[in-house]
PDB file of C-alpha atoms in Angstrom:
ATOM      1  CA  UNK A 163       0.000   0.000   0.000  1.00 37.00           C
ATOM      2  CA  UNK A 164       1.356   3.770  -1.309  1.00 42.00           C
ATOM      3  CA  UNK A 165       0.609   6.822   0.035  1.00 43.00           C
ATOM      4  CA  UNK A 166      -0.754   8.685   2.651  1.00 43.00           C
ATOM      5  CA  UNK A 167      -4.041   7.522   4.382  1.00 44.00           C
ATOM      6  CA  UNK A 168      -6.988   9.515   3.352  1.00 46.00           C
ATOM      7  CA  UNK A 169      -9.296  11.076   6.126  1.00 45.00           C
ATOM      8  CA  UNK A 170     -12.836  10.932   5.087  1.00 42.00           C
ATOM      9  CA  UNK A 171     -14.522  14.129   5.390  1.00 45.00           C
ATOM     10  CA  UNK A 172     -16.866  13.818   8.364  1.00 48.00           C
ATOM     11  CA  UNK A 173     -14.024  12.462  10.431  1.00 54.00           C
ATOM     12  CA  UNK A 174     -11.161  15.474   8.848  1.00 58.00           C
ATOM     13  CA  UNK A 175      -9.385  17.171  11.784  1.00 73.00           C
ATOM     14  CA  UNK A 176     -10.492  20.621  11.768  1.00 82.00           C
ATOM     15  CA  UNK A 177      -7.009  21.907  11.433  1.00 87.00           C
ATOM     16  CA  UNK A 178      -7.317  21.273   7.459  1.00 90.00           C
ATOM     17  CA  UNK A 179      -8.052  24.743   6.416  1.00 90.00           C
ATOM     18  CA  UNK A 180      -8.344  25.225   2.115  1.00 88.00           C
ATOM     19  CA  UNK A 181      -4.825  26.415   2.383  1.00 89.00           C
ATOM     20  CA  UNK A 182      -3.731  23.361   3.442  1.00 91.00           C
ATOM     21  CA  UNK A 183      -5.856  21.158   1.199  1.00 91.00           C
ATOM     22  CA  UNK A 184      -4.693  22.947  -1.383  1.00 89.00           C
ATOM     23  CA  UNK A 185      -0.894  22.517  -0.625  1.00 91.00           C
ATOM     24  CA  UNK A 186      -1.091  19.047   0.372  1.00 93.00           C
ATOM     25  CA  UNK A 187      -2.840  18.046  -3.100  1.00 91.00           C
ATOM     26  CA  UNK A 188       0.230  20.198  -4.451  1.00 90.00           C
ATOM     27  CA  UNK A 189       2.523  18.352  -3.106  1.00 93.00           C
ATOM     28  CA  UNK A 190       0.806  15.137  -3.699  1.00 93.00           C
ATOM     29  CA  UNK A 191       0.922  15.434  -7.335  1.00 90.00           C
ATOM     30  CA  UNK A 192       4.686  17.041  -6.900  1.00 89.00           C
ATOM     31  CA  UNK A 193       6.186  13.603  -4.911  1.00 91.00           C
ATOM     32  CA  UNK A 194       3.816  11.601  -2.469  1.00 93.00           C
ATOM     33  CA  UNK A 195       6.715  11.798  -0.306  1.00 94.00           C
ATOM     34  CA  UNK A 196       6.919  15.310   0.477  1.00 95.00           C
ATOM     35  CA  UNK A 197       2.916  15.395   0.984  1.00 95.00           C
ATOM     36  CA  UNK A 198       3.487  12.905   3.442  1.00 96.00           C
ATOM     37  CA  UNK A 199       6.261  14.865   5.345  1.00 96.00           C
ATOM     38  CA  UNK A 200       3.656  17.800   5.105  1.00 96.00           C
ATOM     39  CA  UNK A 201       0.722  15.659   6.159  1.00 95.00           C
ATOM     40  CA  UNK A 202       3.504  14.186   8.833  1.00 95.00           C
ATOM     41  CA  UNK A 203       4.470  17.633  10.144  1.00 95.00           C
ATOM     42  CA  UNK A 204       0.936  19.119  10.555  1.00 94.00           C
ATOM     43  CA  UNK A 205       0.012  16.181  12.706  1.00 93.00           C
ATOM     44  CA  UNK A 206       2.957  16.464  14.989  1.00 94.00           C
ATOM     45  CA  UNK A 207       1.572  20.742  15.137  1.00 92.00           C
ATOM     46  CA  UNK A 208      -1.317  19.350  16.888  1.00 91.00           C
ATOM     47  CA  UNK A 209      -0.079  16.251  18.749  1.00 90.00           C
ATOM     48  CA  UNK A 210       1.886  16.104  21.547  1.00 88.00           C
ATOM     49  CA  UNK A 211       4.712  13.146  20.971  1.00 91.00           C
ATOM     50  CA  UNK A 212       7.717  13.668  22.614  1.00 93.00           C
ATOM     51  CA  UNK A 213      10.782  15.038  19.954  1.00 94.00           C
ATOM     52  CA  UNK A 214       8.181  17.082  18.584  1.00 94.00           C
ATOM     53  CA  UNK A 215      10.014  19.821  17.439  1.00 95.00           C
ATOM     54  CA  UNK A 216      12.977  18.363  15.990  1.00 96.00           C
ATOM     55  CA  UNK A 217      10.697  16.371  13.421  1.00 96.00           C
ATOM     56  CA  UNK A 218       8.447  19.055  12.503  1.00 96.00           C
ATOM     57  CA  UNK A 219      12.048  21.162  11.685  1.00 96.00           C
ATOM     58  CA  UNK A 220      13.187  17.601   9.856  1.00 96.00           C
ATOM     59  CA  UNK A 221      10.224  17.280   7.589  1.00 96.00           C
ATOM     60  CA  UNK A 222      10.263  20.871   6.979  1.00 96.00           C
ATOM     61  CA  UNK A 223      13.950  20.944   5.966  1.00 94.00           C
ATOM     62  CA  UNK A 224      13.229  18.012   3.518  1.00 94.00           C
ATOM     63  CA  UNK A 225      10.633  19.834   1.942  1.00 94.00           C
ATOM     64  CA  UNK A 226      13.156  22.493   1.007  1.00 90.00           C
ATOM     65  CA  UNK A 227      15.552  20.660  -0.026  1.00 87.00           C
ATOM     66  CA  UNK A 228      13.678  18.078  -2.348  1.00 88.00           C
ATOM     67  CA  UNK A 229      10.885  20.482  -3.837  1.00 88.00           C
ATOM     68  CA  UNK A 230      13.000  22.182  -6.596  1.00 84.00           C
ATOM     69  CA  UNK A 231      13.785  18.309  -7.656  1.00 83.00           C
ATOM     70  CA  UNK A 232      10.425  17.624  -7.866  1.00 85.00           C
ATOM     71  CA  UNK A 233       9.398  20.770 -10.178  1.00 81.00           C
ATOM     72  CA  UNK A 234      12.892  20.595 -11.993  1.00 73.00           C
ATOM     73  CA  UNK A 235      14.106  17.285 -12.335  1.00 67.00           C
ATOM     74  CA  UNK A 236      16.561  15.931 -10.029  1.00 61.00           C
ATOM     75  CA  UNK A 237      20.139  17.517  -9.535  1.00 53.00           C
ATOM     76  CA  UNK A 238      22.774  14.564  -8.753  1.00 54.00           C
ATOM     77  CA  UNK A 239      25.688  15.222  -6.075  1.00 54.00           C
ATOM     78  CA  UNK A 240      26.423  14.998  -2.725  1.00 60.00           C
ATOM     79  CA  UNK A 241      29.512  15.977  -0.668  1.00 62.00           C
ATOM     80  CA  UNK A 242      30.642  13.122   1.459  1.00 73.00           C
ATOM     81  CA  UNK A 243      32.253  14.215   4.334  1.00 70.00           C
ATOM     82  CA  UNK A 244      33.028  11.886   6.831  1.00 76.00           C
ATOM     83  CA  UNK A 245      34.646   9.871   3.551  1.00 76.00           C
ATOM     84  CA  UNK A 246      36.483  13.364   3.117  1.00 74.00           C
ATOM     85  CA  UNK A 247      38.072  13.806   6.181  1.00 80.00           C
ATOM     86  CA  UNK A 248      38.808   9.783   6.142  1.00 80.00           C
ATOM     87  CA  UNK A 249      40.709  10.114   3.107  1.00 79.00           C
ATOM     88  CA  UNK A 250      42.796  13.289   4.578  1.00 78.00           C
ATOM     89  CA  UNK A 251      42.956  11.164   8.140  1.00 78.00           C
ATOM     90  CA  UNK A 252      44.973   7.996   6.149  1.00 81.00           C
ATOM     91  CA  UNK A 253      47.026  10.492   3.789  1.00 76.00           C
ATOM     92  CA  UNK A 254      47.750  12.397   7.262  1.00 74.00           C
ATOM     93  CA  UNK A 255      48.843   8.819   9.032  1.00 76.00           C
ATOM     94  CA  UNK A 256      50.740   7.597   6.077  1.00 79.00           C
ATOM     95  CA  UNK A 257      53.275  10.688   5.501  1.00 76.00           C
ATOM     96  CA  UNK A 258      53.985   9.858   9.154  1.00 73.00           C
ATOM     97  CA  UNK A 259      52.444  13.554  10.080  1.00 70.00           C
ATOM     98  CA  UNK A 260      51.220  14.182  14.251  1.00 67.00           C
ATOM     99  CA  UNK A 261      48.708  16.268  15.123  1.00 63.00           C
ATOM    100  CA  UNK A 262      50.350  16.888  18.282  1.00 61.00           C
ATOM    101  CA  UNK A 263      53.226  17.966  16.852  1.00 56.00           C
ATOM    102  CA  UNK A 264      51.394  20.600  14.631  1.00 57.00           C
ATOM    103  CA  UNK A 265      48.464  21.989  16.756  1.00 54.00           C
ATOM    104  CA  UNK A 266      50.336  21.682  20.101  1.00 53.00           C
ATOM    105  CA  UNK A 267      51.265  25.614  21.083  1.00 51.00           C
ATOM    106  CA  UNK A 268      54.333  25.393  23.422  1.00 50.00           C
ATOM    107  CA  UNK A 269      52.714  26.758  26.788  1.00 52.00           C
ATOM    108  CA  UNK A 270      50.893  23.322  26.896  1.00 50.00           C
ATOM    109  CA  UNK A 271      51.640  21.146  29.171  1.00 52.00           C
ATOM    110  CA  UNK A 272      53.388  19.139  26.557  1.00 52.00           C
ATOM    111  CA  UNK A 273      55.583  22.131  25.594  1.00 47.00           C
ATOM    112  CA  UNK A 274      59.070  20.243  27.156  1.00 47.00           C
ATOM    113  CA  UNK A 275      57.881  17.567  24.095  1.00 50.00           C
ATOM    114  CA  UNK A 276      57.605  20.522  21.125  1.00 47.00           C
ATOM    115  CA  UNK A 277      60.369  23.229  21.183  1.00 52.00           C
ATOM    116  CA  UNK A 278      57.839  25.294  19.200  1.00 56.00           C
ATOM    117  CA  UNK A 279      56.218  25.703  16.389  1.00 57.00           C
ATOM    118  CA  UNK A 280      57.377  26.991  12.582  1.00 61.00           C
ATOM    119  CA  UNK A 281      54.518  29.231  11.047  1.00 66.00           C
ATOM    120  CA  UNK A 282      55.183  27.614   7.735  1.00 68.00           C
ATOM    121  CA  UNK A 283      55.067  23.547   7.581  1.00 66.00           C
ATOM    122  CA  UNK A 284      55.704  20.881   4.681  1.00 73.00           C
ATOM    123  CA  UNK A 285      53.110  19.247   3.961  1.00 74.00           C
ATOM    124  CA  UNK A 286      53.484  16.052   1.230  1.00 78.00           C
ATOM    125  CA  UNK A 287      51.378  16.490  -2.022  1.00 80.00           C
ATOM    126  CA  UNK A 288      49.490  13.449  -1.043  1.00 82.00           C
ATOM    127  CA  UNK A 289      48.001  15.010   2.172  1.00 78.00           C
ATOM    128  CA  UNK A 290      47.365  18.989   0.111  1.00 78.00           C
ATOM    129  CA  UNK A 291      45.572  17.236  -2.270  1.00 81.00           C
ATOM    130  CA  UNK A 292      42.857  15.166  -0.116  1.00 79.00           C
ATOM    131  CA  UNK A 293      42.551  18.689   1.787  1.00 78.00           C
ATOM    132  CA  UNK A 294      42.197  20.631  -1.780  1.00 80.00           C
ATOM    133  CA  UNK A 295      39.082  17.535  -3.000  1.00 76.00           C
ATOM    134  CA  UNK A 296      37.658  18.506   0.333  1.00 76.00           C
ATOM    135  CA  UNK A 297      37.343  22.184   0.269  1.00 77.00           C
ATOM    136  CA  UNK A 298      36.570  21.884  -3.993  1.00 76.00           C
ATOM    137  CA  UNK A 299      33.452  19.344  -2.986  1.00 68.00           C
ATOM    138  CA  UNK A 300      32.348  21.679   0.144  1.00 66.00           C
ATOM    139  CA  UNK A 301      32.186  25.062  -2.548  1.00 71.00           C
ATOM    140  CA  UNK A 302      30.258  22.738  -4.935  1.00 64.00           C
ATOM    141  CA  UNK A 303      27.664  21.702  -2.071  1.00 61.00           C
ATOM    142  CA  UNK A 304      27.683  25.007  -1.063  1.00 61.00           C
ATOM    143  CA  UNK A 305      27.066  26.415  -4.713  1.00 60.00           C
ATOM    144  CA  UNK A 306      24.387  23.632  -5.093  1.00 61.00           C
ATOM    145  CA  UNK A 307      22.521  24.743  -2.052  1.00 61.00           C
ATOM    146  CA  UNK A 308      22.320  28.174  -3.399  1.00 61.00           C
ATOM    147  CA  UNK A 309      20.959  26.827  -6.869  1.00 66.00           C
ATOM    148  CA  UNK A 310      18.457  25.153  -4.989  1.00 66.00           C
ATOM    149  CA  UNK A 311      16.545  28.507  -4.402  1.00 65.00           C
ATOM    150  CA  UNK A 312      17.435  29.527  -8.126  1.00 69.00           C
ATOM    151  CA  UNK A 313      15.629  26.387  -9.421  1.00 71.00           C
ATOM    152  CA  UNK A 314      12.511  27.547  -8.430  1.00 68.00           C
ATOM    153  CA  UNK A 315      12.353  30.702 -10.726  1.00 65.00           C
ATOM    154  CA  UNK A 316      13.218  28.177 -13.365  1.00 69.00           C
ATOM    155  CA  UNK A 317      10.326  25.757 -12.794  1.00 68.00           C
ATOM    156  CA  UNK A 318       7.411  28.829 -11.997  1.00 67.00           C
ATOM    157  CA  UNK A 319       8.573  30.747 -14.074  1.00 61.00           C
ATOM    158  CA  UNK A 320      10.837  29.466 -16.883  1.00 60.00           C
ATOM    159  CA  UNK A 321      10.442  32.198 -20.011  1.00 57.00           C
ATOM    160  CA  UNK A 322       8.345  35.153 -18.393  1.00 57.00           C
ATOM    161  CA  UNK A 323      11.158  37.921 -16.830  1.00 57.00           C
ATOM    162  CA  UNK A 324       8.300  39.820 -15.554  1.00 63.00           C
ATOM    163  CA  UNK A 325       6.942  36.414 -13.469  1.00 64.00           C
ATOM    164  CA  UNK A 326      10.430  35.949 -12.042  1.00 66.00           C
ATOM    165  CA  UNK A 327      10.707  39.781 -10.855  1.00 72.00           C
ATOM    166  CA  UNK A 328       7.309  39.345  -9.021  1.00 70.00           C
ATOM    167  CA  UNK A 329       8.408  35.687  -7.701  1.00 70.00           C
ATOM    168  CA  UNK A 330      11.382  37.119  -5.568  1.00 76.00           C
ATOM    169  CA  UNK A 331       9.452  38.141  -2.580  1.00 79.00           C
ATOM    170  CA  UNK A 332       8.446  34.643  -2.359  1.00 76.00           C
ATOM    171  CA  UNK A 333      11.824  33.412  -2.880  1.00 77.00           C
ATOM    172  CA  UNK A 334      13.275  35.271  -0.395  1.00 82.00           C
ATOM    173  CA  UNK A 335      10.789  34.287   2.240  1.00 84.00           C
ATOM    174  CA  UNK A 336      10.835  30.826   1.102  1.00 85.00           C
ATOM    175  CA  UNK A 337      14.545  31.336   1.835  1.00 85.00           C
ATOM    176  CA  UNK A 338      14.305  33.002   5.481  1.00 90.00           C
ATOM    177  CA  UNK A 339      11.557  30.525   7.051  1.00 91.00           C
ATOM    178  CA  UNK A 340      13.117  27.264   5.965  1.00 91.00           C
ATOM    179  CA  UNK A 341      16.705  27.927   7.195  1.00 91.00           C
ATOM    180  CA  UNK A 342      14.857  28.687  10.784  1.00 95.00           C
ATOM    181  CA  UNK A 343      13.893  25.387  10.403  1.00 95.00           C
ATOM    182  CA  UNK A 344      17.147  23.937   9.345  1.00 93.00           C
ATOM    183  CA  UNK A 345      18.670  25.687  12.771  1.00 93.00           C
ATOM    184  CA  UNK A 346      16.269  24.206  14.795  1.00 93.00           C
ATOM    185  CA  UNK A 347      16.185  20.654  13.157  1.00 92.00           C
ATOM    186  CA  UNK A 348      18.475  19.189  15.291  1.00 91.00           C
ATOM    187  CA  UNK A 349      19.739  18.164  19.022  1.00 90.00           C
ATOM    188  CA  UNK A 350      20.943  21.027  20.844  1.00 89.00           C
ATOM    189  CA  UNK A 351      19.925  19.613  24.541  1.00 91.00           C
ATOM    190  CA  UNK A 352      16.796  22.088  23.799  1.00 90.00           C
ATOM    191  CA  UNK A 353      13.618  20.005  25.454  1.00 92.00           C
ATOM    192  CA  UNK A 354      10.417  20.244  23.156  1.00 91.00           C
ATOM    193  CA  UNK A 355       8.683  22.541  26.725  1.00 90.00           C
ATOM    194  CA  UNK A 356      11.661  24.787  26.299  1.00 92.00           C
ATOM    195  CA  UNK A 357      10.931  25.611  22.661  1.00 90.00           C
ATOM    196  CA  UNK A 358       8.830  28.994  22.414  1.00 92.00           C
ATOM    197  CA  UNK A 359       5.932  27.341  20.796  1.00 92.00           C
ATOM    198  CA  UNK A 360       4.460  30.799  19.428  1.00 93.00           C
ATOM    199  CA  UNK A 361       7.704  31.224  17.571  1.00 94.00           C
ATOM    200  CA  UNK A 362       7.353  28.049  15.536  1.00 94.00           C
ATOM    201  CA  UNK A 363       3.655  28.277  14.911  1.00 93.00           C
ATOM    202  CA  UNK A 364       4.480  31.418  13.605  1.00 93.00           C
ATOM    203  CA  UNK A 365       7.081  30.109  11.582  1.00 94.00           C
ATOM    204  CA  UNK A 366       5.612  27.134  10.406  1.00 95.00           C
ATOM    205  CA  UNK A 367       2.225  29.431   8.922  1.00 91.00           C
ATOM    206  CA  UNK A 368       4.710  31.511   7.023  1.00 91.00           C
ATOM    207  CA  UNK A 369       6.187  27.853   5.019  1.00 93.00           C
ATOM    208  CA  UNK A 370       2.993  27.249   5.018  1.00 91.00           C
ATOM    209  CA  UNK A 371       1.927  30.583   3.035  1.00 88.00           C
ATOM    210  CA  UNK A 372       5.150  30.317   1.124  1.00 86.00           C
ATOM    211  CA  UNK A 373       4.186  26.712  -0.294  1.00 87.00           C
ATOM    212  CA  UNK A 374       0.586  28.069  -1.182  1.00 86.00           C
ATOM    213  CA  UNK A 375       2.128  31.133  -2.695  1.00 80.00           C
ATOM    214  CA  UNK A 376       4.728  28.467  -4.571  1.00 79.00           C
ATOM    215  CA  UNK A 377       1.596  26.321  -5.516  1.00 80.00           C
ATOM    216  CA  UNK A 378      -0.087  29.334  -6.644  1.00 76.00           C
ATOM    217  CA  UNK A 379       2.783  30.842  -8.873  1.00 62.00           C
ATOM    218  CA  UNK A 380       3.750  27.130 -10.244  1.00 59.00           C
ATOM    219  CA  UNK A 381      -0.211  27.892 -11.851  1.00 54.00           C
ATOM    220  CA  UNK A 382       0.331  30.990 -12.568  1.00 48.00           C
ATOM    221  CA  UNK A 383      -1.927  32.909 -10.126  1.00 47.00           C
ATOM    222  CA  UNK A 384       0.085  36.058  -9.211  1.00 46.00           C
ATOM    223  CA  UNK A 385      -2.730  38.062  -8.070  1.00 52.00           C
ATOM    224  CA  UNK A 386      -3.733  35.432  -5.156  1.00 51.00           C
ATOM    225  CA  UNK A 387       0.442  35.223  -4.797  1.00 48.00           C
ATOM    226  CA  UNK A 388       0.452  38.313  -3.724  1.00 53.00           C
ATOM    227  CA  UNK A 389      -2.672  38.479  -1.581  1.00 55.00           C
ATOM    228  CA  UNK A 390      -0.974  35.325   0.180  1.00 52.00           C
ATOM    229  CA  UNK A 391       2.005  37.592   0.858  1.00 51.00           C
ATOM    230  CA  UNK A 392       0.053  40.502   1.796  1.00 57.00           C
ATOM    231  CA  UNK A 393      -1.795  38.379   4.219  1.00 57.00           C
ATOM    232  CA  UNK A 394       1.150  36.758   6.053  1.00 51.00           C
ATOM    233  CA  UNK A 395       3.115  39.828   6.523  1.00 55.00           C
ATOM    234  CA  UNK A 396       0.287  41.975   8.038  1.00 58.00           C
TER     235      UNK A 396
END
């Protein structure tokens, strides 16, 4: 069995406002799996189960990050980091480098072992170049994440300059509410009664009005784009 359960509509919660509807169906027909984490998230708004917070943040942050593949077409690459920094870790061990002996400073209390440190090192080829595939792959993610935002003007508005101009407000706060998420979407020590729960109710309406003003730009309706806008900024 696929999908999300439907709710029949004598039994709907009464949280499922035509905003909602409307962006759920969206998403439906986008990837079932991102209504799901929507469906998902709005369940957790209005049930208390323990972690709360974190998932709402989670399923918000994969919405970002998978809806321009959805309206786009999927954009391959990933930076691996922990098989990054493995690679530099073995090139470091094999040239027969410490760490010690480079990030010691000699007030330490193993100073009598170091009688201090050169500002300029030599560092074998080996171990430069597993550092250089690191920081190349970490400007690629970082340049990826960044055309993640720009893919959206491409799929709402592909040809029409004057569509684009008009979508950047809803870029932008696109942009702004989903990186709160992304701060908040994982373990600090933060308890779900310590979160300010006005703040992410607050939060979480704006992605909400930012999907329906996505939903409703992806169709071409401007004018309720901007009355979405309008409304959640007031």
């Amino acid at each position: 069995m696929t999908g999300s359960p439907q709710v029949a509509p004598d039994t709907a919660p009464r949280y499922w406002t035509p905003l909602r509807e409307r962006v759920a169906k969206w998403l439906d027909e986008l990837a079932p799996s991102l209504g799901e984490l929507y469906r998902g998230a709005l369940e957790l708004i209005h049930t208390a189960v323990p972690g709360r917070v974190r998932f709402i943040c989670h399923a918000v942050r994969e919405i970002r990050n998978r809806l321009p593949d959805a309206l786009a077409g999927e954009e391959r690459g990933r930076t691996e980091y922990g098989h990054l920094t493995t690679r530099i870790a073995k090139e470091w061990e094999k040239s027969g480098l410490s760490l010690d002996s480079v990030l010691t400073p000699p007030t330490s209390p193993e100073a009598n072992q170091v009688s201090g440190l050169p500002d300029v090192v030599t560092v074998p080829r080996s171990v430069l170049k597993a550092v250089a595939v690191l920081l190349r792959d970490h400007e690629a993610g970082s340049r990826r994440a960044q055309r993640r935002f720009d893919r959206l003007f491409d799929a709402l508005a592909p040809e029409n300059a004057t569509q684009r101009t008009e979508m950047v407000p809803i870029v932008n706060q696109w942009k702004e509410v989903t990186r709160w998420f992304e701060s908040h979407a994982h373990d600090d020590g933060t308890r779900d009664g310590e979160q300010d729960w006005k703040d992410l109710m607050d939060h979480f309406e704006l992605f909400e009005t930012s999907l329906g003003a996505l939903a409703a730009g992806f169709f071409a309706g401007l004018e309720e784009v901007n009355a979405l806008l309008d409304e959640a900024n007031s």
